[in-house]
Coordinates of C-alpha atoms in Angstrom, one line a residue:
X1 CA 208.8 -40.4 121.9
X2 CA 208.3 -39.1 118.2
X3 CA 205.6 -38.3 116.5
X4 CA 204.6 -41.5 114.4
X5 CA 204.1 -43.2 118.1
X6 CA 201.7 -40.3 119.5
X7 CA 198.3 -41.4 120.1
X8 CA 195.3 -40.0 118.4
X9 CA 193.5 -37.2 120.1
X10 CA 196.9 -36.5 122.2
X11 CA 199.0 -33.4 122.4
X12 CA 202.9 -32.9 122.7
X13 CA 205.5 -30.3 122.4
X14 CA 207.9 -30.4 119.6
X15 CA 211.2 -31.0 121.2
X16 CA 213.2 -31.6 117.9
X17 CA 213.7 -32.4 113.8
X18 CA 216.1 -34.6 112.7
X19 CA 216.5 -32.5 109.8
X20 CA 219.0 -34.7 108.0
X21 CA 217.3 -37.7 108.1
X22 CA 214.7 -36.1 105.9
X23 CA 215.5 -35.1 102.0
X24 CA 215.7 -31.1 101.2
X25 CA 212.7 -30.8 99.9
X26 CA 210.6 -32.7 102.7
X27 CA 213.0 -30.5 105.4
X28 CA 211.8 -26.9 103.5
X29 CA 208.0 -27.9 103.0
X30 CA 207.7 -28.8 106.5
X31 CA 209.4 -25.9 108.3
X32 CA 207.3 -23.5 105.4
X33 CA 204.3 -25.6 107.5
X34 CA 205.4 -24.5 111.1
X35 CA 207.5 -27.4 112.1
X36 CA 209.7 -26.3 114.5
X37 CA 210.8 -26.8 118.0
X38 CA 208.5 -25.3 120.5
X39 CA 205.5 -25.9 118.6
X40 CA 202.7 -28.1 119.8
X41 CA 201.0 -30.9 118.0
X42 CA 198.0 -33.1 118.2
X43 CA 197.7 -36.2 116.2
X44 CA 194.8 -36.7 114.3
X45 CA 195.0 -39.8 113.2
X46 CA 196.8 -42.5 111.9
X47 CA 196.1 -44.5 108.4
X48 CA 193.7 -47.4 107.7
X49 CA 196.1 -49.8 105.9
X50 CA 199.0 -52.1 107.1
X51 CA 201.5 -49.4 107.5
X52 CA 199.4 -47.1 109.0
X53 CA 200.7 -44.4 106.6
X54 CA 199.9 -41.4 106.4
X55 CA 199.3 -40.2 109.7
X56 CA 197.3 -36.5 109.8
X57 CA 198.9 -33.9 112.4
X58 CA 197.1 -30.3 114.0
X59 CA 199.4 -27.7 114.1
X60 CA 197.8 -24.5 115.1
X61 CA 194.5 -24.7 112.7
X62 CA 195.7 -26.8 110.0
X63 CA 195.7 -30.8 110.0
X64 CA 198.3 -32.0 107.8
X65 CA 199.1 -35.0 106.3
X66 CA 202.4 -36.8 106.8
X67 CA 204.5 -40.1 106.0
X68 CA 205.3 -42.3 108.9
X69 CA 209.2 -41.7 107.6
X70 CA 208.5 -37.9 108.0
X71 CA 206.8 -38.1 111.4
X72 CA 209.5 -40.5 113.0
X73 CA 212.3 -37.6 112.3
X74 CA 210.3 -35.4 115.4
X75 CA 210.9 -36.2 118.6
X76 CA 208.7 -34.7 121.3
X77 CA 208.0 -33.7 124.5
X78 CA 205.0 -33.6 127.3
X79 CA 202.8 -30.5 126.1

């Protein structure tokens, strides 16, 4: 499972990034963020339009906004 497909209101573990299928600067602003294996998420919720993009992530206190493109690079695990 990844992260784009989590629910809202449901938690998971971080199991892994795919690091290079995100660009540098993406990669470096979400691991200054706390994304890393281990940690656990929550999703928030996903957009209103079409694409559902962005969707909004918890991680620790913070909620943080993410492209679907973004979210679909961390794969995850039961919490």
């Amino acid at each position: 499972m990844t992260l784009e497909s989590l629910q809202p209101g449901h938690r998971a573990r971080i199991a892994s990034i795919d690091w290079d299928a995100l660009p540098p600067a993406d990669g470096k602003r979400m691991r200054a963020l706390g994304f890393e294996a281990g940690v656990e998420v929550s999703m928030a919720h996903h957009g209103v339009f079409g694409g559902r993009d962005p969707v909004a992530v918890s991680i620790g206190r913070m909620t943080i906004a993410l492209r679907k493109v973004q979210a679909a690079a961390i794969s995850l695990e039961q919490a």
